[in-house]
Short mmCIF file of C-alpha atoms and ligand atoms in Angstrom, two decimals:
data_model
loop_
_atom_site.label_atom_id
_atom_site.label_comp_id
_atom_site.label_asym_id
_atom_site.label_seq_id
_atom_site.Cartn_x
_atom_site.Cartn_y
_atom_site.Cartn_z
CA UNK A 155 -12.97 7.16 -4.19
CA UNK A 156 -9.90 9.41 -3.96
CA UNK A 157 -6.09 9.71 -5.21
CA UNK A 158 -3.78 10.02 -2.26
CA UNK A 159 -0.62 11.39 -2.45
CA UNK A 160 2.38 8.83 -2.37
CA UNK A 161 5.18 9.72 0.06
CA UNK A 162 8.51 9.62 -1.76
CA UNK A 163 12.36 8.28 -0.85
CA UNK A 164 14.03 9.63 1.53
CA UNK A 165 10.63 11.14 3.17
CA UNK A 166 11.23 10.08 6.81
CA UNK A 167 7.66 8.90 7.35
CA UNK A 168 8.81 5.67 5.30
CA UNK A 169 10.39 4.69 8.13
CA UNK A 170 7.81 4.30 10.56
CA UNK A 171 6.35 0.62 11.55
CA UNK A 172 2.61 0.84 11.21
CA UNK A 173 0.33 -0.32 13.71
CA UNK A 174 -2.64 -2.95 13.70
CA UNK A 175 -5.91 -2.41 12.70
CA UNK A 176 -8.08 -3.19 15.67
CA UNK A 177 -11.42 -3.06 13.41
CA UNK A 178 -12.08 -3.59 10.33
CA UNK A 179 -14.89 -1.41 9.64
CA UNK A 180 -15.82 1.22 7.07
CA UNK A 181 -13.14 3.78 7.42
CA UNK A 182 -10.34 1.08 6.54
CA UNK A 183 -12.84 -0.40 4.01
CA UNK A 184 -12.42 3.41 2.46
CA UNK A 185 -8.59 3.10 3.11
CA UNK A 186 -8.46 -0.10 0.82
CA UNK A 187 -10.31 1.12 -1.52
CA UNK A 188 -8.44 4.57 -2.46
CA UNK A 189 -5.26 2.66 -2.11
CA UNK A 190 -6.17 0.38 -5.15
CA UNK A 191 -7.32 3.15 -7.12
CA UNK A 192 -3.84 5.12 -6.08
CA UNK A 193 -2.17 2.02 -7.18
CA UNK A 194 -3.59 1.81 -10.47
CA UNK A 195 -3.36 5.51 -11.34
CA UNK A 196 0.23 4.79 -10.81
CA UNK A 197 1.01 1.39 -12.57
CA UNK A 198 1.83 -0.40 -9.49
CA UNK A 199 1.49 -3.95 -8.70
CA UNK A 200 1.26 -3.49 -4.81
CA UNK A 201 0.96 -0.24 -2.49
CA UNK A 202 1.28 -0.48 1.63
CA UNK A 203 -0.52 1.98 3.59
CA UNK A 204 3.08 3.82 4.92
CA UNK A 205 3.12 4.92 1.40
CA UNK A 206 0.21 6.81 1.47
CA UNK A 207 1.25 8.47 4.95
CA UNK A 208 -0.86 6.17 6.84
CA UNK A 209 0.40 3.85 9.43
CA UNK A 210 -1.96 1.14 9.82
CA UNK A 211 -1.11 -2.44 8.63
CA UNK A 212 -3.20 -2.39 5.27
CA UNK A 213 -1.81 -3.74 2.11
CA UNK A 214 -3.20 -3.74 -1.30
CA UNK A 215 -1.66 -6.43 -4.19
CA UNK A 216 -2.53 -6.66 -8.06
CA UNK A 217 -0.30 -9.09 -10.12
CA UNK A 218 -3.18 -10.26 -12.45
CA UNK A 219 -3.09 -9.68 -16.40
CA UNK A 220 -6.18 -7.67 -16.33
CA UNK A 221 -4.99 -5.45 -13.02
CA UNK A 222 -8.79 -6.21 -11.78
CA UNK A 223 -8.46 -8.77 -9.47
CA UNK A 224 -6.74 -6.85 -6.30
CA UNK A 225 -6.05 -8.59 -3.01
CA UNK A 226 -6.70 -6.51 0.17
CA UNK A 227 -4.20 -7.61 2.97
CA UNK A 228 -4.90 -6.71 6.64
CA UNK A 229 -2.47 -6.86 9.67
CA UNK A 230 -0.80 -9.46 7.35
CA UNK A 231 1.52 -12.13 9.17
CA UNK A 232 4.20 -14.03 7.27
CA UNK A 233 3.45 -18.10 8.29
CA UNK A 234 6.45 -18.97 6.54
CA UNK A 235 9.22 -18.71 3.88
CA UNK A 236 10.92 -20.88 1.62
CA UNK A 237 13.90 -20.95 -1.17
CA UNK A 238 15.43 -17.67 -2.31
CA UNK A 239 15.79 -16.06 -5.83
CA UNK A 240 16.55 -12.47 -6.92
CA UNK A 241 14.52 -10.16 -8.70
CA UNK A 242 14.45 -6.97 -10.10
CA UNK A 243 12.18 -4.38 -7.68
CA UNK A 244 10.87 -1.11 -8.14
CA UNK A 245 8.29 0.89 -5.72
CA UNK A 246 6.34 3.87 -6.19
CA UNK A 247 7.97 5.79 -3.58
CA UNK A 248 11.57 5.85 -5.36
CA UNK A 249 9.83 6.25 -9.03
CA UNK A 250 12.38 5.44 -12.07
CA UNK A 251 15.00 3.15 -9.85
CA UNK A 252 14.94 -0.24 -10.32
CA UNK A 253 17.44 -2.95 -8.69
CA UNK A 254 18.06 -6.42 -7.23
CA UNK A 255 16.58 -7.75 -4.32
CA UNK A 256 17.19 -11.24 -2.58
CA UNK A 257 13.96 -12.37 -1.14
CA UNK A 258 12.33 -15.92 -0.43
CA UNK A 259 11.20 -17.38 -3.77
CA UNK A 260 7.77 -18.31 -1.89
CA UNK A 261 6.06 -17.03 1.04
CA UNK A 262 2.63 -18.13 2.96
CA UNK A 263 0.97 -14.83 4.56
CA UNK A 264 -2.32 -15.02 6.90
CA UNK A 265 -4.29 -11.40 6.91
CA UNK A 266 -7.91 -10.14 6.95
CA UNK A 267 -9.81 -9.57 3.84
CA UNK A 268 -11.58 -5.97 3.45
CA UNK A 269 -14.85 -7.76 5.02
CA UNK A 270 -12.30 -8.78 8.00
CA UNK A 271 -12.18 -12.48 7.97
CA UNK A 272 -9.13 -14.85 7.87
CA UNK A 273 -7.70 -15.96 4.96
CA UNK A 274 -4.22 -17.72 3.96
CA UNK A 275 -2.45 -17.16 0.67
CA UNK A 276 0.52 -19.26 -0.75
CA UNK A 277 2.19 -16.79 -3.06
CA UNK A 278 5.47 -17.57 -5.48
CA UNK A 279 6.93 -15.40 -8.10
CA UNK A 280 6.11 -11.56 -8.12
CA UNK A 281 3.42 -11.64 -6.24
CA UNK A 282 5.51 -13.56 -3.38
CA UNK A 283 8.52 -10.62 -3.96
CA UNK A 284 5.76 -8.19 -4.16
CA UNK A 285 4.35 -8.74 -0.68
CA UNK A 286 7.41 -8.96 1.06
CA UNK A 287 8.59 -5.69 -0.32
CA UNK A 288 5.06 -4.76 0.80
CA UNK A 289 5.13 -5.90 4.07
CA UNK A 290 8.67 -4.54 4.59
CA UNK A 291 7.10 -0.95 4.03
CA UNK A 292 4.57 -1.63 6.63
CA UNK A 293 8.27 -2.50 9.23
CA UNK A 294 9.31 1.00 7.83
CA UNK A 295 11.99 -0.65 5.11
CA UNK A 296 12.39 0.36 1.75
CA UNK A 297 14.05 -1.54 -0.82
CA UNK A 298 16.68 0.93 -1.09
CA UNK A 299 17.59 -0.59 2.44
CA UNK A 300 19.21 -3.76 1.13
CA UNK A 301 21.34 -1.85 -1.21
CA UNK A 302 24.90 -1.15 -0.82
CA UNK A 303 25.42 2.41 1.14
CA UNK A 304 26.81 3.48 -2.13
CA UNK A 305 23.78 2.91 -4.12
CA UNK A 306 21.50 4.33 -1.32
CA UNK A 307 23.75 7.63 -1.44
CA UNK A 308 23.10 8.03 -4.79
CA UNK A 309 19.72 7.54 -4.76
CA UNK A 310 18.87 9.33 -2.21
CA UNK A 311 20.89 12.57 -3.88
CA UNK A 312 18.95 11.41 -6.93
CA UNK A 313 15.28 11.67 -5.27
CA UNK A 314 16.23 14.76 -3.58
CA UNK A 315 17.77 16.84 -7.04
CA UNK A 316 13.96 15.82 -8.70
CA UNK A 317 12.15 17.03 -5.60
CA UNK A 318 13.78 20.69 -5.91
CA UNK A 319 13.41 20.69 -9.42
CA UNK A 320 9.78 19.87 -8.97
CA UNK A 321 9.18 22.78 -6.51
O1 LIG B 310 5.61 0.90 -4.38
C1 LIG B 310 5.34 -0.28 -4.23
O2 LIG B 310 5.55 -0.82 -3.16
C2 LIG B 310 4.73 -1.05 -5.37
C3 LIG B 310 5.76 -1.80 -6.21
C4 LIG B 310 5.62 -3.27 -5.94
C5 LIG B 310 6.74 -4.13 -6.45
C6 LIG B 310 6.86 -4.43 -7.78
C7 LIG B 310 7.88 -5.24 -8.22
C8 LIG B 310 8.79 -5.75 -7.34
C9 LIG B 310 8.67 -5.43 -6.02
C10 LIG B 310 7.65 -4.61 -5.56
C11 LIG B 310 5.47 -1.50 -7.66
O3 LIG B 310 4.39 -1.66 -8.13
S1 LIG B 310 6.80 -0.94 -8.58
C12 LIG B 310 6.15 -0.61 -10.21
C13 LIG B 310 5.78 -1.79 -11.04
O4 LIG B 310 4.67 -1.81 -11.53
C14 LIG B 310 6.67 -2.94 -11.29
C15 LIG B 310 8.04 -2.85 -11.14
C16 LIG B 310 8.85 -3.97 -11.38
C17 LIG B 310 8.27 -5.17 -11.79
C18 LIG B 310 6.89 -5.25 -11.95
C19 LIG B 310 6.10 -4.14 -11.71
ZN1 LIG B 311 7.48 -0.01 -2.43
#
């Protein structure tokens, strides 16, 4: 397994909408896997494939106690949405900012599983928040996005001060 390199705010390839995966075979199998070990290595509770630089629609999702129980999310759909409630977000790709998001309060997603069958999940809480915000990245949308252009100004100067420094 390998660590891949996380693509950070305001990094245009963010933006991008991934495409489907047309198989899944052992290549995205590969993809999955290095993706939850990226995830872990960086305390995250969810990591889309945009992230890593690749545009394929590939999610991976840990909100479990013990972080070993991650879900593997292919060309995920969103069946459908319900209530609303507003919690605090951060992502990998904008390290050390943190802010409030609207989102549904619960959310019913169909995807493939890493051996490519069908499954359905009804999620609530975080782990509903958490896969929106994932499959957001995967429309190339950041959470940054729903902040005011004020905030996004800032943030972006922010992100782009740290990456000179860290040259
Ligand atoms: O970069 C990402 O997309 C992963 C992101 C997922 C997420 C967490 C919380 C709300 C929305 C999306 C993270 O894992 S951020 C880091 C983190 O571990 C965390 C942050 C806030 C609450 C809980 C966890
Ligand atoms: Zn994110």
């Amino acid at each position: 397994m390998a660590l891949l390199p996380i693509l950070r705010y305001p990094d245009p390839r963010l933006y991008k909408r991934a495409t489907p995966v047309t198989e899944v075979d052992d290549n995205i199998r590969a993809l999955a896997d290095n993706m939850i070990e990226t995830m872990r290595a960086a305390h995250g509770v969810g990591l889309a494939a945009t992230q890593v630089d690749v545009h394929l629609r590939v999610i991976v999702l840990d909100v479990s106690d013990d972080q070993q129980h991650p879900l593997v999310f292919i060309n995920p759909v969103l069946v459908s949405e319900e209530g609303s409630c507003e919690r605090e977000e951060g992502c990998l790709s904008v390290p050390g900012i943190y802010d409030w998001v609207v989102r549904a309060e619960r959310a019913e997603v169909e995807a493939l599983d890493r051996e490519g069958r069908s499954f359905r999940i009804k999620a609530e809480g975080l782990m509903a928040t958490c896969l929106l915000h994932e499959m957001d990245h995967l429309e190339g949308k950041v959470f940054v996005d729903y902040l005011s252009p004020l905030k996004q100004n800032r943030i972006k100067t922010k992100m782009r001060k740290r990456a000179r420094e860290t040259l």
